[in-house]
Amino acid sequence: METLVNKFKGKRVLVTGHTGFKGGWFSLWMSHWGANVLGYSIDVPTKPSFFDATQLATRIDDRRGDIRSLEDMQKVFSEFKPELVFHFAAQPMVLESYHNPLSTFSTNVMGTANVLECVRNSPDVKLTMVVTSDKCYENHEKSEGYREGDPLGGHDPYSASKAATEIVAQAWFNSFFKHLNTRMGYCTVRAGNVFGGGDWGQYRLIPDFVRAVTNNHVLKMRHPKNVRPWQHVLNCLWGYILLASHLMDEPEKFSGHWNFGPRTSDHLTAGEVIQSLQETWGKGQWEVEPQQNNQLKETTLLALNWDKAAQNLGWQPVWDLQQGIEKTVEWYNTFLEDPKNIMTISQHHLDTFLKAVQ
């Protein structure tokens, strides 16, 4: 583990979307390992947030800006001269994409193109990782899970924007980055439904449950029978970090597209996840919400195959679903009852996770 830590220690690491849930945990992890982190986001997307709760701005260089502005992005790259670029910034909500499809495409597709164009003109960059989604695949309800080479697609604006993001990334990879493979690793990463402490996203199952418990309300569930690849955020980020390490060593061999998902046993329905949360927390009630608009469809089954990561990186999930839920409940309980110690519990969870890896 010390060797791995030293690969990131002192590196100039640019994280877009650092005020979001996944980007926030990733920025904390990089800071914890001694990286020089610059976070770039348009705003803090939720109130409360992991970013504010942990006071992450005191540990990294916190910048505000819009990835849709190429000029603003170019200034950051010119000043900071990043060595490692991790692109998390996105419009991440399926339902929001129905309400604002053009903004979703502008952020997810053109925003990514701007980041990649800045990378293309930045000789210091040694690694570029574009974070997309398991929803980038053309969904045919495959129980065996989608592999990296399966067709891309999208039946809703969000999924289509993520498929388009993948195509944009592939275009930059093939057109501009391949001839630089001796100096730079590049990849896209696709993960399943990520959860953990500090997520307050709208229309997301576990944050909605936390809000219902906090306000003593009954959780209204849209699709309790939908199956998703649930995984704790640290499992997912561990995959990203392990891949980044390999890309720094052998960029030509490991550049490409990668899935990171849970074991098949953790492909559960939304109702089963909520039941586990109820039992762990000892609180909470839910009921099915009547469908208001038949246009807003969500796929019933979504699963990922991550054999490639297992075989080539030696990656596998560290915490199973129940362990992840227990840590998530502990995090939110700390936030509600002892918020001054939220950074302490966050770092404790990270340390506990890393000990389990070893």
Coordinates of C-alpha atoms in Angstrom, one line a residue:
M1 CA 0.0 0.0 0.0
E2 CA 2.9 2.4 0.7
T3 CA 4.1 2.1 -2.8
L4 CA 0.6 2.9 -4.1
V5 CA 0.3 5.9 -1.8
N6 CA 3.6 7.3 -3.0
K7 CA 2.4 7.3 -6.6
F8 CA -0.1 10.0 -5.8
K9 CA 1.8 11.8 -3.0
G10 CA 2.8 15.3 -4.1
K11 CA 1.1 14.9 -7.5
R12 CA -0.9 17.8 -8.9
V13 CA -4.4 16.3 -9.2
L14 CA -7.3 18.1 -10.9
V15 CA -10.7 16.8 -9.8
T16 CA -13.7 18.3 -11.6
G17 CA -17.0 17.9 -9.7
H18 CA -15.2 17.8 -6.4
T19 CA -18.2 19.3 -4.6
G20 CA -20.3 16.3 -5.6
F21 CA -20.7 13.1 -3.7
K22 CA -18.2 10.8 -5.5
G23 CA -15.9 13.7 -6.4
G24 CA -15.8 14.8 -2.8
W25 CA -14.9 11.4 -1.4
F26 CA -12.3 11.0 -4.1
S27 CA -10.8 14.4 -3.3
L28 CA -10.7 13.5 0.4
W29 CA -8.9 10.2 -0.5
M30 CA -6.3 12.0 -2.7
S31 CA -5.7 14.7 0.0
H32 CA -5.4 11.9 2.6
W33 CA -2.6 10.4 0.5
G34 CA -0.7 13.7 0.2
A35 CA -1.7 14.8 -3.3
N36 CA -1.9 18.4 -4.2
V37 CA -5.6 18.5 -5.1
L38 CA -7.4 21.3 -7.1
G39 CA -11.1 20.9 -7.2
Y40 CA -13.1 22.6 -9.9
S41 CA -16.9 22.8 -9.8
I42 CA -19.7 25.2 -10.7
D43 CA -21.2 25.1 -7.2
V44 CA -22.1 22.9 -4.3
P45 CA -24.9 20.8 -5.8
T46 CA -26.9 20.0 -2.6
K47 CA -27.5 21.4 0.9
P48 CA -26.4 19.7 3.0
S49 CA -23.4 18.1 1.2
F50 CA -20.4 15.9 1.8
F51 CA -18.3 18.8 0.7
D52 CA -19.6 21.2 3.3
A53 CA -20.0 18.6 6.1
T54 CA -16.4 17.6 5.9
Q55 CA -15.1 21.2 5.3
L56 CA -13.2 19.8 2.4
A57 CA -12.4 23.3 1.1
T58 CA -9.9 23.6 4.0
R59 CA -7.9 20.6 2.7
I60 CA -7.7 21.3 -1.1
D61 CA -7.6 24.2 -3.5
D62 CA -11.3 24.8 -4.0
R63 CA -12.2 26.6 -7.3
R64 CA -15.5 27.6 -8.8
G65 CA -16.1 27.5 -12.6
D66 CA -18.2 25.9 -15.3
I67 CA -16.8 23.0 -17.4
R68 CA -19.0 24.3 -20.3
S69 CA -16.7 27.3 -20.5
L70 CA -13.6 26.3 -22.4
E71 CA -11.8 29.6 -21.6
D72 CA -12.3 29.1 -17.9
M73 CA -11.0 25.5 -18.1
Q74 CA -8.0 26.6 -20.0
K75 CA -7.0 29.1 -17.3
V76 CA -7.1 26.4 -14.7
F77 CA -5.0 24.0 -16.7
S78 CA -2.5 26.8 -17.5
E79 CA -2.2 27.9 -13.9
F80 CA -2.2 24.5 -12.1
K81 CA -0.5 22.4 -14.8
P82 CA -2.2 19.2 -13.6
E83 CA -0.4 15.8 -13.8
L84 CA -3.5 13.7 -13.1
V85 CA -7.0 14.6 -14.3
F86 CA -10.1 13.0 -12.9
H87 CA -13.3 14.2 -14.5
F88 CA -16.3 13.7 -12.3
A89 CA -18.3 16.8 -13.0
A90 CA -21.7 16.0 -14.6
Q91 CA -25.5 16.4 -14.4
P92 CA -26.1 13.1 -12.7
M93 CA -29.8 12.7 -12.4
V94 CA -32.1 10.7 -14.7
L95 CA -35.3 12.7 -13.7
E96 CA -33.5 16.0 -14.0
S97 CA -32.5 15.1 -17.6
Y98 CA -36.2 14.9 -18.5
H99 CA -36.9 18.4 -17.1
N100 CA -33.7 19.9 -18.6
P101 CA -32.4 17.7 -21.5
L102 CA -30.4 20.4 -23.2
S103 CA -28.6 21.5 -20.1
T104 CA -27.8 17.8 -19.4
F105 CA -26.3 17.3 -22.8
S106 CA -24.4 20.6 -22.6
T107 CA -22.8 19.7 -19.3
N108 CA -22.2 16.0 -19.8
V109 CA -21.1 16.0 -23.4
M110 CA -19.7 19.5 -24.2
G111 CA -18.3 19.8 -20.7
T112 CA -16.3 16.6 -21.2
A113 CA -15.2 17.8 -24.7
N114 CA -13.8 21.0 -23.1
V115 CA -11.9 19.0 -20.4
L116 CA -10.4 16.7 -23.0
E117 CA -9.4 19.6 -25.2
C118 CA -7.6 21.2 -22.3
V119 CA -5.8 17.9 -21.7
R120 CA -4.8 17.7 -25.4
N121 CA -3.0 21.0 -25.0
S122 CA -1.4 20.3 -21.6
P123 CA 1.9 18.4 -21.8
D124 CA 2.1 17.9 -18.1
V125 CA -0.9 15.6 -17.9
K126 CA 0.1 11.9 -17.4
L127 CA -3.3 10.5 -16.8
T128 CA -6.9 11.3 -17.7
M129 CA -9.9 9.5 -16.3
V130 CA -13.5 10.3 -17.5
V131 CA -16.1 9.1 -15.1
T132 CA -19.4 8.1 -16.9
S133 CA -22.0 5.6 -15.8
D134 CA -23.4 2.1 -16.1
K135 CA -26.4 3.7 -17.9
C136 CA -24.2 4.4 -21.0
Y137 CA -25.1 1.0 -22.3
E138 CA -28.0 0.1 -24.6
N139 CA -30.2 -1.5 -22.0
H140 CA -31.8 -4.9 -22.9
E141 CA -32.3 -6.0 -19.3
K142 CA -29.3 -8.4 -19.5
S143 CA -29.1 -10.4 -16.2
E144 CA -25.5 -11.4 -16.9
G145 CA -24.4 -7.8 -16.9
Y146 CA -22.9 -5.5 -19.6
R147 CA -19.3 -5.8 -20.7
E148 CA -17.1 -2.9 -21.8
G149 CA -17.5 -3.8 -25.5
D150 CA -21.3 -3.9 -25.5
P151 CA -23.2 -1.3 -27.6
L152 CA -23.8 2.1 -26.1
G153 CA -27.2 3.7 -26.0
G154 CA -29.9 5.4 -24.0
H155 CA -33.6 5.5 -23.8
D156 CA -33.7 8.7 -21.6
P157 CA -31.8 12.0 -22.0
Y158 CA -29.4 11.2 -19.1
S159 CA -28.4 7.7 -20.4
A160 CA -28.0 9.1 -23.9
S161 CA -25.8 11.9 -22.6
K162 CA -23.6 9.4 -20.9
A163 CA -23.3 7.3 -24.1
A164 CA -22.5 10.4 -26.0
T165 CA -19.9 11.3 -23.4
E166 CA -18.3 7.9 -24.0
I167 CA -18.2 8.5 -27.8
V168 CA -16.7 12.0 -27.3
A169 CA -14.0 10.5 -25.0
Q170 CA -13.3 7.8 -27.5
A171 CA -12.9 10.4 -30.3
W172 CA -10.3 12.3 -28.4
F173 CA -8.6 9.2 -27.3
N174 CA -8.3 7.9 -30.9
S175 CA -7.7 11.2 -32.6
F176 CA -5.3 12.9 -30.2
F177 CA -4.1 10.7 -27.4
K178 CA -3.2 7.4 -28.9
H179 CA 0.1 8.7 -30.3
L180 CA 0.9 10.0 -26.8
N181 CA 0.4 6.6 -25.1
T182 CA 4.0 6.5 -24.0
R183 CA 3.4 9.6 -21.8
M184 CA -0.3 9.5 -20.9
G185 CA -2.8 6.9 -19.8
Y186 CA -6.5 7.6 -20.6
C187 CA -9.7 5.8 -19.7
T188 CA -13.4 6.0 -19.1
V189 CA -14.9 4.3 -16.0
R190 CA -18.4 3.0 -15.6
A191 CA -19.9 2.2 -12.2
G192 CA -23.2 1.0 -10.9
N193 CA -25.5 2.7 -8.3
V194 CA -23.0 4.1 -5.8
F195 CA -24.1 5.0 -2.3
G196 CA -22.5 6.0 1.0
G197 CA -22.4 8.7 3.6
G198 CA -22.7 12.3 2.4
D199 CA -25.0 11.8 -0.6
W200 CA -28.0 14.2 -0.6
G201 CA -28.8 13.9 -4.3
Q202 CA -32.5 14.4 -5.3
Y203 CA -34.4 11.4 -6.5
R204 CA -31.8 9.0 -5.1
L205 CA -33.0 6.0 -3.0
I206 CA -30.8 6.2 0.0
P207 CA -30.6 10.0 0.3
D208 CA -34.4 10.0 0.0
F209 CA -34.6 7.4 2.8
V210 CA -32.3 9.5 5.0
R211 CA -34.5 12.6 4.4
A212 CA -37.6 10.6 5.3
V213 CA -36.1 9.3 8.5
T214 CA -34.8 12.7 9.5
N215 CA -38.1 14.4 8.9
N216 CA -40.2 11.5 10.2
H217 CA -41.9 11.1 6.9
V218 CA -42.9 8.0 4.9
L219 CA -40.5 7.3 2.0
K220 CA -42.4 7.3 -1.3
M221 CA -40.7 4.8 -3.7
R222 CA -41.2 5.0 -7.4
H223 CA -39.9 1.5 -8.4
P224 CA -39.3 -0.9 -5.5
K225 CA -38.8 -3.9 -7.8
N226 CA -36.1 -2.3 -9.9
V227 CA -32.8 -4.2 -9.7
R228 CA -29.6 -2.1 -9.6
P229 CA -25.8 -2.9 -9.1
W230 CA -25.5 -1.3 -5.6
Q231 CA -22.0 -0.6 -4.3
H232 CA -20.4 1.6 -1.6
V233 CA -18.6 4.6 -3.0
L234 CA -15.2 3.5 -1.6
N235 CA -15.4 0.2 -3.5
C236 CA -15.9 2.1 -6.7
L237 CA -13.2 4.7 -6.0
W238 CA -10.8 2.0 -5.0
G239 CA -11.2 0.6 -8.5
Y240 CA -10.5 4.0 -10.0
I241 CA -7.4 4.5 -8.0
L242 CA -6.1 1.0 -8.7
L243 CA -6.7 1.6 -12.4
A244 CA -5.0 5.0 -12.2
S245 CA -1.9 3.3 -10.7
H246 CA -1.7 0.8 -13.5
L247 CA -2.2 3.5 -16.1
M248 CA 0.7 5.5 -14.7
D249 CA 3.0 2.4 -15.0
E250 CA 1.8 1.0 -18.3
P251 CA -0.5 3.5 -20.1
E252 CA -0.6 1.7 -23.4
K253 CA -1.7 -1.6 -21.8
F254 CA -4.4 -0.2 -19.5
S255 CA -5.9 2.7 -21.4
G256 CA -9.5 2.0 -22.4
H257 CA -12.9 1.5 -20.8
W258 CA -13.6 -0.2 -17.5
N259 CA -16.6 -1.4 -15.5
F260 CA -16.6 -1.4 -11.7
G261 CA -19.6 -3.1 -10.0
P262 CA -20.7 -5.2 -7.1
R263 CA -20.9 -9.0 -6.8
T264 CA -24.0 -10.6 -8.2
S265 CA -25.3 -11.2 -4.7
D266 CA -25.5 -7.4 -4.3
H267 CA -27.7 -6.9 -7.4
L268 CA -30.8 -6.3 -5.3
T269 CA -34.2 -4.6 -5.7
A270 CA -34.7 -1.1 -4.4
G271 CA -37.2 -2.5 -1.9
E272 CA -34.6 -5.0 -0.6
V273 CA -32.1 -2.3 -0.1
I274 CA -34.5 -0.2 1.9
Q275 CA -35.5 -3.2 4.0
S276 CA -31.8 -3.6 4.9
L277 CA -31.5 0.1 5.7
Q278 CA -34.6 -0.1 8.0
E279 CA -33.2 -3.1 9.8
T280 CA -29.7 -1.6 10.3
W281 CA -31.0 1.9 11.4
G282 CA -34.0 0.6 13.2
K283 CA -36.1 3.4 11.6
G284 CA -38.0 4.3 8.5
Q285 CA -41.2 3.5 6.6
W286 CA -41.9 3.4 2.9
E287 CA -44.8 3.0 0.4
V288 CA -45.1 2.8 -3.3
E289 CA -45.6 6.2 -5.0
P290 CA -48.3 6.1 -7.8
Q291 CA -46.8 6.7 -11.2
Q292 CA -47.6 10.3 -12.2
N293 CA -46.1 10.5 -15.7
N294 CA -45.7 7.4 -17.8
Q295 CA -43.2 9.2 -19.9
L296 CA -40.6 9.0 -17.2
K297 CA -39.5 5.5 -17.6
E298 CA -36.6 3.7 -15.8
T299 CA -35.1 0.3 -16.7
T300 CA -36.2 -2.6 -14.5
L301 CA -32.9 -4.4 -14.5
L302 CA -29.4 -3.0 -14.8
A303 CA -26.2 -5.0 -14.1
L304 CA -22.5 -4.8 -14.8
N305 CA -19.9 -7.4 -15.6
W306 CA -16.5 -6.4 -14.2
D307 CA -14.5 -9.5 -15.1
K308 CA -12.0 -7.2 -16.9
A309 CA -11.1 -5.3 -13.8
A310 CA -10.9 -8.5 -11.7
Q311 CA -8.6 -10.2 -14.2
N312 CA -6.4 -7.3 -15.2
L313 CA -6.3 -5.1 -12.1
G314 CA -6.9 -7.7 -9.4
W315 CA -9.8 -5.5 -8.2
Q316 CA -12.9 -6.7 -6.4
P317 CA -15.4 -5.1 -4.0
V318 CA -14.0 -4.8 -0.5
W319 CA -17.2 -4.1 1.4
D320 CA -20.4 -6.1 0.5
L321 CA -23.7 -4.4 0.5
Q322 CA -24.5 -5.0 4.2
Q323 CA -21.1 -3.6 5.3
G324 CA -21.6 -0.6 3.0
I325 CA -25.1 0.0 4.5
E326 CA -23.7 -0.2 8.0
K327 CA -21.0 2.3 7.3
T328 CA -23.6 4.6 5.6
V329 CA -25.9 4.5 8.5
E330 CA -23.0 5.3 10.9
W331 CA -22.0 8.3 8.7
Y332 CA -25.5 9.8 8.7
N333 CA -26.0 9.1 12.4
T334 CA -22.8 11.0 13.1
F335 CA -23.9 13.9 10.8
L336 CA -27.3 14.1 12.6
E337 CA -26.0 13.7 16.2
D338 CA -22.4 14.9 16.2
P339 CA -21.7 16.9 13.0
K340 CA -18.4 18.3 14.3
N341 CA -16.9 14.8 14.0
I342 CA -18.0 14.1 10.4
M343 CA -14.5 14.5 9.0
T344 CA -13.2 12.1 11.8
I345 CA -15.8 9.4 10.8
S346 CA -15.1 9.9 7.1
Q347 CA -11.4 9.4 7.6
H348 CA -12.0 6.5 9.9
H349 CA -14.1 4.8 7.2
L350 CA -11.4 5.4 4.7
D351 CA -8.7 4.0 7.0
T352 CA -10.9 1.0 7.8
F353 CA -11.5 0.3 4.2
L354 CA -7.8 0.5 3.3
K355 CA -7.0 -1.9 6.1
A356 CA -9.5 -4.3 4.6
V357 CA -7.8 -4.0 1.3
Q358 CA -4.5 -5.0 2.8

